[in-house]
Amino acid sequence: MIPPSATWTAFTGQRLLASGSPAEVVTAAKAALDAGEHEALLLFDDATGRTVDFHLRGTLEEVLARLQPAPDPAAESSEPRGPGRPKLGVVAREVTLLPRHWEWLSEQPGGASVALRKLVEAARANSGDADRVRRAQAAADRFMTTMAGNAPGYEEAARALYAGDRTRFNKWTRSWPDDIRDCARKLAAPAFSKETP
């Protein structure tokens, strides 16, 4: 099971097949395959620009069922919980810091974990626009590499994308097949939102 993003896009060859919720895109892709579509069929996660490896074999109901999240065995347990902390979805990972960092963290109210969570949340709040631009650039670039990596102007379009230059980006993508051009521009749009008009 792949955790679905809000929107996916499907292409058959250079033609846009569908764009929308994962269920809508998978339904259209399944119908195209069942109708004998011979062009290469690619599904993209719009949030990341990555191709989605999704099995379209079986009935439509079986295919759509693969989009559903796997059941959480802990949530289905009818046994009462024992004493202790509730499960909060916390993931333990190793963090390597200098001794002075650990010393500072140990002096913070709530300890190192609470202090680190607060620092991460503050950083997320302060870097929201930059993170959004970076995610859009990465998603558009991944899509462009897959669908237009050999197209004329690809390298110049990628440079314009990372430079935040919508005018140059549009110039270099103008000659691409319409559906590929339009999808690349849609994915790249948030990367240009800080431009001055």
C-alpha positions as a printed NumPy array, in Angstrom:
array([[  0.   ,   0.   ,   0.   ],
       [  1.313,   3.436,  -1.017],
       [  0.171,   6.356,   1.139],
       [ -1.576,   8.52 ,  -1.459],
       [ -0.957,  12.239,  -1.797],
       [ -3.831,  14.582,  -2.482],
       [ -3.403,  14.402,  -6.27 ],
       [ -1.839,  12.135,  -8.824],
       [ -1.425,  12.531, -12.583],
       [ -1.371,   9.798, -15.24 ],
       [  0.204,   9.978, -18.691],
       [ -0.023,   7.581, -21.603],
       [  3.007,   8.384, -23.703],
       [  3.04 ,  12.178, -23.976],
       [ -0.715,  12.546, -23.442],
       [ -2.344,  13.452, -20.141],
       [ -4.762,  10.692, -19.213],
       [ -6.073,  11.964, -15.876],
       [ -5.259,  14.237, -12.98 ],
       [ -7.029,  14.289,  -9.638],
       [ -7.422,  12.154,  -6.561],
       [ -5.507,   8.869,  -6.56 ],
       [ -8.813,   6.981,  -6.924],
       [ -9.807,   9.03 ,  -9.998],
       [ -6.4  ,   8.598, -11.63 ],
       [ -6.202,   4.872, -10.894],
       [ -9.733,   4.392, -12.256],
       [ -8.812,   6.178, -15.512],
       [ -5.536,   4.254, -15.815],
       [ -7.295,   0.929, -15.242],
       [ -9.912,   1.801, -17.876],
       [ -7.191,   2.741, -20.376],
       [ -5.35 ,  -0.53 , -19.828],
       [ -8.561,  -2.55 , -20.074],
       [ -9.354,  -0.737, -23.346],
       [ -6.013,  -1.896, -24.78 ],
       [ -3.87 ,   1.215, -24.341],
       [ -0.443,   0.439, -25.802],
       [  1.472,   3.61 , -24.897],
       [  3.63 ,   3.61 , -21.775],
       [  1.456,   4.421, -18.767],
       [  3.047,   6.462, -15.976],
       [  1.442,   7.602, -12.721],
       [  2.938,  10.585, -10.868],
       [  2.502,  11.781,  -7.298],
       [  2.001,  15.542,  -7.774],
       [  3.43 ,  16.375,  -4.339],
       [  6.815,  14.806,  -5.116],
       [  6.93 ,  14.459,  -8.906],
       [  7.922,  10.821,  -8.427],
       [  6.437,   8.013, -10.467],
       [  4.101,   5.765,  -8.517],
       [  4.6  ,   2.04 ,  -8.92 ],
       [  1.018,   0.848,  -8.644],
       [ -0.396,  -2.517,  -9.73 ],
       [ -3.453,  -2.193, -11.942],
       [ -4.163,  -5.934, -12.246],
       [ -7.473,  -7.359, -11.079],
       [-10.914,  -5.835, -10.91 ],
       [-11.43 ,  -2.114, -10.374],
       [-12.574,  -2.845,  -6.809],
       [ -9.363,  -4.784,  -6.119],
       [ -7.26 ,  -2.001,  -7.616],
       [ -9.022,   0.716,  -5.595],
       [ -8.685,  -1.384,  -2.428],
       [ -4.889,  -1.107,  -2.803],
       [ -5.231,   2.629,  -2.139],
       [ -6.725,   2.042,   1.301],
       [ -4.378,   2.251,   4.272],
       [ -3.443,  -1.02 ,   5.903],
       [ -5.322,  -1.594,   9.169],
       [ -3.458,  -0.665,  12.337],
       [ -3.366,  -3.762,  14.573],
       [ -2.918,  -1.6  ,  17.679],
       [ -6.059,   0.403,  16.884],
       [ -8.119,  -2.767,  16.441],
       [ -7.112,  -4.226,  19.778],
       [-10.066,  -4.503,  22.129],
       [ -7.848,  -5.123,  25.153],
       [ -7.669,  -2.242,  27.615],
       [ -4.39 ,  -0.365,  27.682],
       [ -2.126,  -0.763,  30.655],
       [ -0.441,   2.029,  32.566],
       [  2.162,   4.197,  30.897],
       [  2.368,   6.735,  28.14 ],
       [ -0.151,   6.574,  25.293],
       [  1.14 ,   5.849,  21.797],
       [  1.713,   9.207,  20.136],
       [  3.289,   8.069,  16.898],
       [  6.748,   8.972,  18.187],
       [  9.636,   7.589,  16.145],
       [ 12.987,   7.062,  17.841],
       [ 16.069,   7.869,  15.767],
       [ 19.669,   8.632,  16.529],
       [ 20.74 ,  12.272,  16.781],
       [ 24.404,  13.194,  16.883],
       [ 25.248,  16.455,  18.658],
       [ 28.284,  18.058,  20.212],
       [ 28.63 ,  17.903,  24.013],
       [ 27.717,  21.588,  24.38 ],
       [ 24.451,  20.92 ,  22.494],
       [ 23.543,  18.005,  24.775],
       [ 24.37 ,  20.155,  27.806],
       [ 22.075,  22.943,  26.611],
       [ 19.299,  20.463,  25.815],
       [ 19.522,  18.854,  29.233],
       [ 18.936,  22.256,  30.872],
       [ 15.697,  22.867,  28.96 ],
       [ 12.294,  22.311,  30.578],
       [ 10.976,  18.885,  29.596],
       [ 14.386,  17.602,  28.555],
       [ 16.038,  17.051,  25.199],
       [ 13.05 ,  15.566,  23.373],
       [ 10.683,  18.411,  24.224],
       [ 13.312,  21.034,  23.377],
       [ 14.121,  19.39 ,  20.036],
       [ 10.434,  19.147,  19.1  ],
       [  9.965,  22.862,  19.895],
       [ 13.031,  23.783,  17.837],
       [ 11.813,  21.732,  14.878],
       [  8.321,  23.266,  15.025],
       [  9.788,  26.787,  15.198],
       [ 12.07 ,  26.067,  12.237],
       [  9.147,  24.646,  10.243],
       [  7.099,  27.774,  10.943],
       [  9.953,  30.092,   9.935],
       [ 10.946,  28.271,   6.758],
       [  7.494,  27.492,   5.354],
       [  7.844,  29.535,   2.138],
       [ 11.372,  28.31 ,   1.427],
       [ 10.329,  24.698,   2.047],
       [  7.303,  25.056,  -0.234],
       [  9.489,  26.49 ,  -3.031],
       [ 12.08 ,  23.724,  -2.575],
       [  9.401,  20.993,  -2.681],
       [  7.86 ,  22.489,  -5.847],
       [ 11.249,  22.718,  -7.545],
       [ 12.064,  19.109,  -6.676],
       [  8.648,  17.814,  -7.816],
       [  8.72 ,  19.715, -11.109],
       [ 12.319,  18.664, -11.767],
       [ 11.579,  14.964, -11.143],
       [  8.57 ,  15.099, -13.456],
       [ 10.525,  16.994, -16.134],
       [ 13.446,  14.563, -15.955],
       [ 11.094,  11.629, -16.552],
       [  8.83 ,  13.176, -19.184],
       [ 11.016,  15.807, -20.877],
       [ 14.606,  14.897, -20.04 ],
       [ 15.444,  14.628, -23.756],
       [ 13.239,  17.529, -24.872],
       [ 14.825,  20.623, -26.372],
       [ 15.403,  23.26 , -23.721],
       [ 15.182,  20.831, -20.781],
       [ 18.465,  21.906, -19.153],
       [ 17.698,  25.604, -19.604],
       [ 14.194,  25.07 , -18.175],
       [ 15.681,  23.291, -15.148],
       [ 18.119,  26.157, -14.588],
       [ 15.259,  28.671, -14.81 ],
       [ 13.205,  26.583, -12.373],
       [ 15.935,  26.657,  -9.734],
       [ 16.638,  30.346, -10.421],
       [ 12.966,  31.126,  -9.81 ],
       [ 12.613,  32.711, -13.271],
       [  9.105,  31.924, -14.579],
       [  9.602,  33.868, -17.832],
       [ 12.67 ,  31.856, -18.84 ],
       [ 11.03 ,  28.624, -17.632],
       [  7.973,  29.283, -19.826],
       [ 10.204,  30.19 , -22.783],
       [ 12.155,  26.92 , -22.62 ],
       [  9.089,  24.724, -22.059],
       [  7.021,  26.36 , -24.829],
       [  7.964,  23.801, -27.517],
       [  7.258,  20.736, -25.357],
       [  4.169,  18.586, -25.984],
       [  1.186,  20.523, -24.595],
       [  0.237,  18.133, -21.785],
       [  3.827,  17.716, -20.567],
       [  4.434,  21.473, -20.716],
       [  1.215,  22.256, -18.85 ],
       [  1.876,  19.672, -16.133],
       [  5.472,  20.859, -15.634],
       [  4.245,  24.446, -15.313],
       [  1.53 ,  23.424, -12.851],
       [  4.006,  21.553, -10.641],
       [  6.532,  24.413, -10.859],
       [  4.039,  27.224, -10.131],
       [  4.644,  27.339,  -6.335],
       [  8.382,  27.771,  -7.016],
       [  7.635,  31.093,  -8.694],
       [  5.096,  32.472,  -6.223],
       [  7.614,  34.785,  -4.533],
       [  8.319,  36.601,  -7.817],
       [  7.556,  40.239,  -8.232],
       [  5.011,  40.791, -11.04 ]])
